[in-house]
Short mmCIF file of C-alpha atoms in Angstrom, two decimals:
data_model
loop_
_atom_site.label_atom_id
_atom_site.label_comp_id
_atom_site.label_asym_id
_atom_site.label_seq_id
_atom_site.Cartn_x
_atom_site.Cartn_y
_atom_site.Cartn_z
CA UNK E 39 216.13 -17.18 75.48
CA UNK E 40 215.99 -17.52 71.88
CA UNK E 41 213.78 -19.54 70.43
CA UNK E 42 214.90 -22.28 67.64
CA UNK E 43 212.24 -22.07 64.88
CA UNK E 44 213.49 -24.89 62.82
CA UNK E 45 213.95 -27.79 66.27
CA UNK E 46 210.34 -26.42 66.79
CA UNK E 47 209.20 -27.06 63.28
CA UNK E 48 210.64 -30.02 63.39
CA UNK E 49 208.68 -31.10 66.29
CA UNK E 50 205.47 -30.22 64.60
CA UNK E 51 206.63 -32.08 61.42
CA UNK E 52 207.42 -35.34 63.49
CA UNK E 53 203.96 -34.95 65.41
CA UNK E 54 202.25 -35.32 61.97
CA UNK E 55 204.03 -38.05 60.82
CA UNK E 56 203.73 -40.40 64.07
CA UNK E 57 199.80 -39.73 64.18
CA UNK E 58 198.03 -42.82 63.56
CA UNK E 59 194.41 -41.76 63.04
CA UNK E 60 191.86 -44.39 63.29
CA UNK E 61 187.77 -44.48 62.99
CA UNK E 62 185.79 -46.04 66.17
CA UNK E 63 182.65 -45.25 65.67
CA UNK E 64 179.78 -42.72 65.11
CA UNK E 65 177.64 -40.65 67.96
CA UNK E 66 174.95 -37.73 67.96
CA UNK E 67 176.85 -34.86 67.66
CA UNK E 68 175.52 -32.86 71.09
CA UNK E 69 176.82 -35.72 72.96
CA UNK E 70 180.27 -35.94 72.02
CA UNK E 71 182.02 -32.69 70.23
CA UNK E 72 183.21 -30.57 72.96
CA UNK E 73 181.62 -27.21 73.72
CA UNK E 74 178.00 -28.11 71.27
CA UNK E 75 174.92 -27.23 72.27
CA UNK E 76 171.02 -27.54 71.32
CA UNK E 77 170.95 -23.41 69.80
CA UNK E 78 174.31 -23.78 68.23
CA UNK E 79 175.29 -24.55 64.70
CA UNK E 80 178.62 -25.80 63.57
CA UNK E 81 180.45 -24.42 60.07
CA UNK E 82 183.23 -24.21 58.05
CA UNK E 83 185.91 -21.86 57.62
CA UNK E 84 186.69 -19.01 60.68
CA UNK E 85 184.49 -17.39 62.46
CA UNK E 86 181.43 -15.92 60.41
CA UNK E 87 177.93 -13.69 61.32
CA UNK E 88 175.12 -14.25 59.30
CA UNK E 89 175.43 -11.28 57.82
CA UNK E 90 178.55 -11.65 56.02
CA UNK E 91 177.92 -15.42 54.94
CA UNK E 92 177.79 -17.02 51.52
CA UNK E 93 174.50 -18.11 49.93
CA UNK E 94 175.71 -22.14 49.95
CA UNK E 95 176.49 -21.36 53.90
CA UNK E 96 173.11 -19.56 54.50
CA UNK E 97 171.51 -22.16 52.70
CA UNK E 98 172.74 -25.27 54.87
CA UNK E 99 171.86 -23.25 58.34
CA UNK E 100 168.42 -23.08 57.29
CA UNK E 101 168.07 -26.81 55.98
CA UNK E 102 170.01 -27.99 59.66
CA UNK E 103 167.67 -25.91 61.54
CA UNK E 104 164.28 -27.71 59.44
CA UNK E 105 166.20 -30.77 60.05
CA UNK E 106 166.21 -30.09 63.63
CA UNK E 107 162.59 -29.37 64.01
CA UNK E 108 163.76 -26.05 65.16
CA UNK E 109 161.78 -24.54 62.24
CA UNK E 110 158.83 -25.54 60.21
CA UNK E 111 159.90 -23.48 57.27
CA UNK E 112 162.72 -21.67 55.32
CA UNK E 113 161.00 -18.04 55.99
CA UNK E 114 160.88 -19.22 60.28
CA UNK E 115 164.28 -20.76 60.11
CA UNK E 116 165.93 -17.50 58.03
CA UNK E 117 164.28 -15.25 61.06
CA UNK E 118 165.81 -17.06 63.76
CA UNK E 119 169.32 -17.16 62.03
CA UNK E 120 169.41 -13.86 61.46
CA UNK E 121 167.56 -12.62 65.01
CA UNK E 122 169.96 -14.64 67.17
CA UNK E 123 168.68 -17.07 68.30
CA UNK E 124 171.21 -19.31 67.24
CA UNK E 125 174.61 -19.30 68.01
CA UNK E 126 177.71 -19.84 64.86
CA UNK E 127 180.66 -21.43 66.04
CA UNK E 128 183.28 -22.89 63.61
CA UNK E 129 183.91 -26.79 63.29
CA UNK E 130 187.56 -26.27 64.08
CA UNK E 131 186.88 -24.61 67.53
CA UNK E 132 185.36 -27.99 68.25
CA UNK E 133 187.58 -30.77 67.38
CA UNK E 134 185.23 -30.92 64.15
CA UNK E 135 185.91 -30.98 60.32
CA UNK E 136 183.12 -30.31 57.42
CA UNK E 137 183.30 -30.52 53.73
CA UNK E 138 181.71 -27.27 51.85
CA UNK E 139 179.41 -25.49 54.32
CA UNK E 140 180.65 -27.78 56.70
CA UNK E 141 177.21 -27.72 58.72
CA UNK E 142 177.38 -29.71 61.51
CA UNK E 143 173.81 -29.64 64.03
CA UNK E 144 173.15 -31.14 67.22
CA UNK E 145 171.18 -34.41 66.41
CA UNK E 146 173.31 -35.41 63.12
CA UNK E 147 176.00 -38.41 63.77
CA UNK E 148 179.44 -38.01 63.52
CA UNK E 149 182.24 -40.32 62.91
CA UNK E 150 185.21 -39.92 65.97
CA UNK E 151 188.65 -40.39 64.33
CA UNK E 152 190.80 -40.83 67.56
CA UNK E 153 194.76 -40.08 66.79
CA UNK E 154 196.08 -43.34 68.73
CA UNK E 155 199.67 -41.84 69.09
CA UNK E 156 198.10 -39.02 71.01
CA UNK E 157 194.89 -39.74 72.32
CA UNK E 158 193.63 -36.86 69.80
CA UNK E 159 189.58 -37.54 69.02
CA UNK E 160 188.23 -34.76 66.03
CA UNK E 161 185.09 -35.61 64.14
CA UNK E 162 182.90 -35.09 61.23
CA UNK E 163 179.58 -35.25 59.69
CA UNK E 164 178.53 -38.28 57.34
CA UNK E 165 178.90 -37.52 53.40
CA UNK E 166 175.40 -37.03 52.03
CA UNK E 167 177.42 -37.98 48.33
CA UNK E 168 177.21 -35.69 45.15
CA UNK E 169 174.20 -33.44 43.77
CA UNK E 170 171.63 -31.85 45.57
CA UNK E 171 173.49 -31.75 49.24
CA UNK E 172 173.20 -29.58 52.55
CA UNK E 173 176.89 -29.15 51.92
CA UNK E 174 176.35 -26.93 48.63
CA UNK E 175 173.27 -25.06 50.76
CA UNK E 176 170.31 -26.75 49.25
CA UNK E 177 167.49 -27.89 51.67
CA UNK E 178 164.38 -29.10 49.60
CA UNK E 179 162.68 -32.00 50.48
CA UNK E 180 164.85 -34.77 49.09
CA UNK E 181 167.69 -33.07 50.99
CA UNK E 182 166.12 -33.53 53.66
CA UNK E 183 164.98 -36.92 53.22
CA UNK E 184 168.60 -38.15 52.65
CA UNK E 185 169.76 -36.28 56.39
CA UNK E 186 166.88 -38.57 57.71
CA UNK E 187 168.24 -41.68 56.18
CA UNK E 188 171.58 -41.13 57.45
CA UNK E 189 170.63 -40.45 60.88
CA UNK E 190 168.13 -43.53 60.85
CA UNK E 191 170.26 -46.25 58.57
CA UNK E 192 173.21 -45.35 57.45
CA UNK E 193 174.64 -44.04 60.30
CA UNK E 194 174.02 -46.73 63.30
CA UNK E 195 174.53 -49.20 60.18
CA UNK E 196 178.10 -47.83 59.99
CA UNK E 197 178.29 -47.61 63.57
CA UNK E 198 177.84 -51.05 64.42
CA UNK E 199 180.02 -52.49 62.05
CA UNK E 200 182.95 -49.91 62.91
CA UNK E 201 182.99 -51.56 66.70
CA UNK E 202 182.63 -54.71 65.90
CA UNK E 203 185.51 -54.65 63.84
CA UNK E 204 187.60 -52.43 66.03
CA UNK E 205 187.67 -49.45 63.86
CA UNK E 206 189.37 -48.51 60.48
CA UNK E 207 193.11 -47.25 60.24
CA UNK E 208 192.62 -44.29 58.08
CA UNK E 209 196.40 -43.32 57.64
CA UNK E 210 196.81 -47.02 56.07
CA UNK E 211 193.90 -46.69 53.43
CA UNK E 212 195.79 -43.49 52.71
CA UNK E 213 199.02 -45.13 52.64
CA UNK E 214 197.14 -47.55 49.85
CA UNK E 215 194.95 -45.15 48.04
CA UNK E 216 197.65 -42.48 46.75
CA UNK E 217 199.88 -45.01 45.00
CA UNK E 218 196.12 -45.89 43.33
CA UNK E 219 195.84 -42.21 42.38
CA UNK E 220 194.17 -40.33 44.60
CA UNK E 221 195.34 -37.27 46.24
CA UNK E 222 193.83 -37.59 49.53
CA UNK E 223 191.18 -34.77 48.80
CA UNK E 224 189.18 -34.21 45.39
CA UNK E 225 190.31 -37.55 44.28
CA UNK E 226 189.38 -40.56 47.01
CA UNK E 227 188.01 -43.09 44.08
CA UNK E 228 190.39 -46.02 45.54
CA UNK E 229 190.35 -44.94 49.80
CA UNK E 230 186.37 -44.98 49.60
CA UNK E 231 186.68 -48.41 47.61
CA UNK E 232 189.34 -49.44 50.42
CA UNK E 233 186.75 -48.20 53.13
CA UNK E 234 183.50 -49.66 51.73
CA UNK E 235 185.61 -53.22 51.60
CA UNK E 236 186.61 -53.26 55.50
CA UNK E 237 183.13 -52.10 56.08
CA UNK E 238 181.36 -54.42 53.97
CA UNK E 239 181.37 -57.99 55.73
CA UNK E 240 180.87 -56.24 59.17
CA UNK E 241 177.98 -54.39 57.91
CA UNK E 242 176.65 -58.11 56.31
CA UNK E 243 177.40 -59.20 60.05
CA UNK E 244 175.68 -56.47 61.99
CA UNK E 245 173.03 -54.79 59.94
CA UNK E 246 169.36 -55.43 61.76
CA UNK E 247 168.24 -57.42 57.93
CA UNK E 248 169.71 -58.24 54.66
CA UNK E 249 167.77 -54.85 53.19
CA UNK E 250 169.53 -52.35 55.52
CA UNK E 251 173.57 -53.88 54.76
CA UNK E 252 172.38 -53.90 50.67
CA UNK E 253 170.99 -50.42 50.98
CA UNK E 254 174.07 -49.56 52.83
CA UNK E 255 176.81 -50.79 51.16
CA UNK E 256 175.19 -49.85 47.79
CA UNK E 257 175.37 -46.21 49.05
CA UNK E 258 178.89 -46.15 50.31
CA UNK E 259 179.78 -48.24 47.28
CA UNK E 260 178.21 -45.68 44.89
CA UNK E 261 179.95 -42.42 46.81
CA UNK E 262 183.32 -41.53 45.70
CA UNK E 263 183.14 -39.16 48.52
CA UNK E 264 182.17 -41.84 51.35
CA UNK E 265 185.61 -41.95 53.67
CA UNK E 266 186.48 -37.77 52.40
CA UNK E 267 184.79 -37.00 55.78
CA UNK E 268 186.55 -39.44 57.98
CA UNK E 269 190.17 -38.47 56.47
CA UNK E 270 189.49 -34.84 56.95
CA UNK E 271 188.77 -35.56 61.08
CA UNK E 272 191.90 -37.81 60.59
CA UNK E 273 193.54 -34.93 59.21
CA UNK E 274 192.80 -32.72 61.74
CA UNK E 275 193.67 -35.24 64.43
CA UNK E 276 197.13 -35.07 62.95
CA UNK E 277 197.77 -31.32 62.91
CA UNK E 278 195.91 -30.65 66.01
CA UNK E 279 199.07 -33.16 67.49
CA UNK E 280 201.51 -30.57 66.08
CA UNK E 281 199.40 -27.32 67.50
CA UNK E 282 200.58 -25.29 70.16
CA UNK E 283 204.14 -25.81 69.84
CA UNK E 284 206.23 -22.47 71.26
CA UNK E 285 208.48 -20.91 68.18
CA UNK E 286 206.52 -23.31 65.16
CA UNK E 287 205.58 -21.11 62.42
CA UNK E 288 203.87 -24.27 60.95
CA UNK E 289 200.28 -23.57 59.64
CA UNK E 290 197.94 -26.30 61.66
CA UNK E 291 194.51 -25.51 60.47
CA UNK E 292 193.15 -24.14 56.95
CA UNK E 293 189.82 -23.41 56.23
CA UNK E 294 187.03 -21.31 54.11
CA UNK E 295 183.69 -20.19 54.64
CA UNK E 296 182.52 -19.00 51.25
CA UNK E 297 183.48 -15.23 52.85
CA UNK E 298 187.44 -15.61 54.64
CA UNK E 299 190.04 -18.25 54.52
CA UNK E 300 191.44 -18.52 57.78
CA UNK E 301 194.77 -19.83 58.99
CA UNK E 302 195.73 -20.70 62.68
CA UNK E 303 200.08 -21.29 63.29
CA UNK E 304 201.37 -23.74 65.87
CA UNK E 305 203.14 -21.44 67.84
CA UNK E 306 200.95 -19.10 67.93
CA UNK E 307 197.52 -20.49 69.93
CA UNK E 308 194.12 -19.81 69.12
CA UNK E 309 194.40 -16.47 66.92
CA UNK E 310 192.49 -16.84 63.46
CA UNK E 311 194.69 -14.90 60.61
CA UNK E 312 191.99 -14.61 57.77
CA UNK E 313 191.63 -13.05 54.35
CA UNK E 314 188.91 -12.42 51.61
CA UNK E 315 188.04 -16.33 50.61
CA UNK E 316 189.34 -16.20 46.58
CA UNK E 317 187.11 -17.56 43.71
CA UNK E 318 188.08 -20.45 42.45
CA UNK E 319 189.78 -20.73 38.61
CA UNK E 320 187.73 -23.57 37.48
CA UNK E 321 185.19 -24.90 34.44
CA UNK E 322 181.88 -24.47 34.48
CA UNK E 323 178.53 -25.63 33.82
CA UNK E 324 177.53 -24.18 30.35
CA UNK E 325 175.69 -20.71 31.06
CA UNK E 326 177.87 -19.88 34.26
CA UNK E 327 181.18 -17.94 35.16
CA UNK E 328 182.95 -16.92 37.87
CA UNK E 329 180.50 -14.06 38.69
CA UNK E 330 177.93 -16.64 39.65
CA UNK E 331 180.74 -18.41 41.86
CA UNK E 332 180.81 -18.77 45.42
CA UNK E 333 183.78 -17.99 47.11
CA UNK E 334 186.03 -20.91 47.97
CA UNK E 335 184.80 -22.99 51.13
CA UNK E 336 184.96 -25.61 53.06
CA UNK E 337 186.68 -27.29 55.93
CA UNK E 338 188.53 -29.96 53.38
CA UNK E 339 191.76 -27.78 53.23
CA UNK E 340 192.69 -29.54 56.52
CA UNK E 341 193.84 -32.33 54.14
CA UNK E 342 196.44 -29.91 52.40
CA UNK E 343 197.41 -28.65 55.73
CA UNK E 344 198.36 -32.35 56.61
CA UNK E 345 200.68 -32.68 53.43
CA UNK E 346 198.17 -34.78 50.67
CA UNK E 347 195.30 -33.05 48.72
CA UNK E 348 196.85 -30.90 46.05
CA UNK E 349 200.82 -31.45 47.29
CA UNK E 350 199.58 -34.77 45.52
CA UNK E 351 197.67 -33.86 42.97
CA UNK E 352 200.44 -34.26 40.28
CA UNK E 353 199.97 -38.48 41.06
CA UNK E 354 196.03 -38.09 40.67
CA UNK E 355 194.72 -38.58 37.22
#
């Protein structure tokens, strides 16, 4: 029988749209994403060996794995990455999104974005903010002192207000954000405002002292970036809805590693379709070009593949 490519577009399309994607809470990564375990790494983009990754991607396995304990140094925690010991999996074979490097390791906490129309749950890492990040491979000291915060503070901080209030409707904050000029992406000025409000009395409510919500809040407030990784698992909770549909030519997943962007189409399952990751056309800093660019990267294309991010970029000043 033939199959009817546009009913099962259509399908997809009207998967997407009823998704209703809403954050519940946070958890430790190894006890929640499907498939993790303590010698595997999560990343961005399709599949990837060590070989063949970027420097930004190297450079966040080794600061996860000194995060972990797994490694006392960068010189132990390179020779273990690139003997085997550790296995690479991509954040999209596990329900998972990433910004950047996307690295996601087994003791950091997560938020869980469950897609109420569907009973969809994806997840993603907390946003360490701007500068010196895991995200863009760097894993000195200070890095590494922020990862500790989050997973001591910031995170069960978050946590506990997120349940007591019953979680955060992401789709509505985007709903409110992009006719406040954001695209849903590079531009989430207004959502993380939007976000930091809800949060803010419940963290006042539940934080263990008055120094823990203002050194909370103050953070979130201060990061443009703070809800970027909860839309992205909301993202993916909506196209994951419209995956697997027989005849849908309808791209579900996008996403770089710094080496390949991959693809993955509805109708057809759990095949990666990748090509050379491009450089990005950009500006900048004074004393750099493209020749000292990494290729493009990150998980945060799953926005795009939802319909916001750069199909809204025109309304984004």
């Amino acid at each position: 029988m033939a199959i009817d490519i546009e009913k099962a577009n259509a399908k997809v399309v009207e998967r997407f749209m009823e998704a209703r994607p809403v954050a519940t809470t946070l958890a430790k990564a190894i006890e929640v994403v499907p498939g993790f375990h303590e010698n595997m790494l999560l990343h961005a983009g399709p599949p990837v060996t060590w070989e063949r990754m970027s420097g930004p991607m190297k450079g966040a396995m080794i600061g996860a794995l000194i995060f972990e304990g797994k490694a006392k140094s960068a010189e132990e925690a390179e020779k273990m990455l690139s003997g085997g010991k550790i296995e690479f999996s991509p954040n999209h074979e596990h329900m998972c999104t990433g910004p950047m490097a996307g690295v996601i390791s087994p003791s950091m906490l997560v938020y869980e974005i469950e897609n109420k129309t569907h009973g969809i749950k994806c997840f993603s890492n907390l946003n360490e903010g701007r500068g010196k990040v895991l995200r863009m491979g760097a894993y000195s000291q200070d890095v590494l002192d922020k990862l500790s915060w989050m997973e001591t503070t910031l995170g069960p901080t978050v946590k506990a207000a997120l349940e007591a209030m019953g979680g955060i409707d992401i789709r509505a904050i985007l709903s409110k954000a992009m006719h406040m000029g954001d695209d849903g992406h590079n531009r989430l000025d207004a959502a993380s405002v939007l976000w930091t409000t809800q949060l803010a009395p419940w963290i006042a409510k539940t934080a263990k002292n008055t120094d823990t919500a203002f050194e909370v809040i103050k953070f979130l407030g201060e990061n443009a970036l703070s809800i970027l990784n909860p839309v992205m698992a909301g993202c993916k909770t909506m196209t994951a809805a419209g995956h697997n549909v027989e005849g849908s030519t309808i791209v579900t997943i996008m996403a770089r590693n710094g080496t390949d962007w991959g693809i993955k189409v509805s109708g057809l399952g759990d095949q990666w379709f990748t090509a050379q990751s491009p450089i990005v056309k950009s500006l900048y800093f004074p004393g750099f070009t493209e020749a000292d660019a990494c290729r493009d990267i990150g998980d945060s294309v799953i926005t795009e593949t939802a319909g916001i991010g750069g199909f809204a970029m025109a309304n984004s000043p």
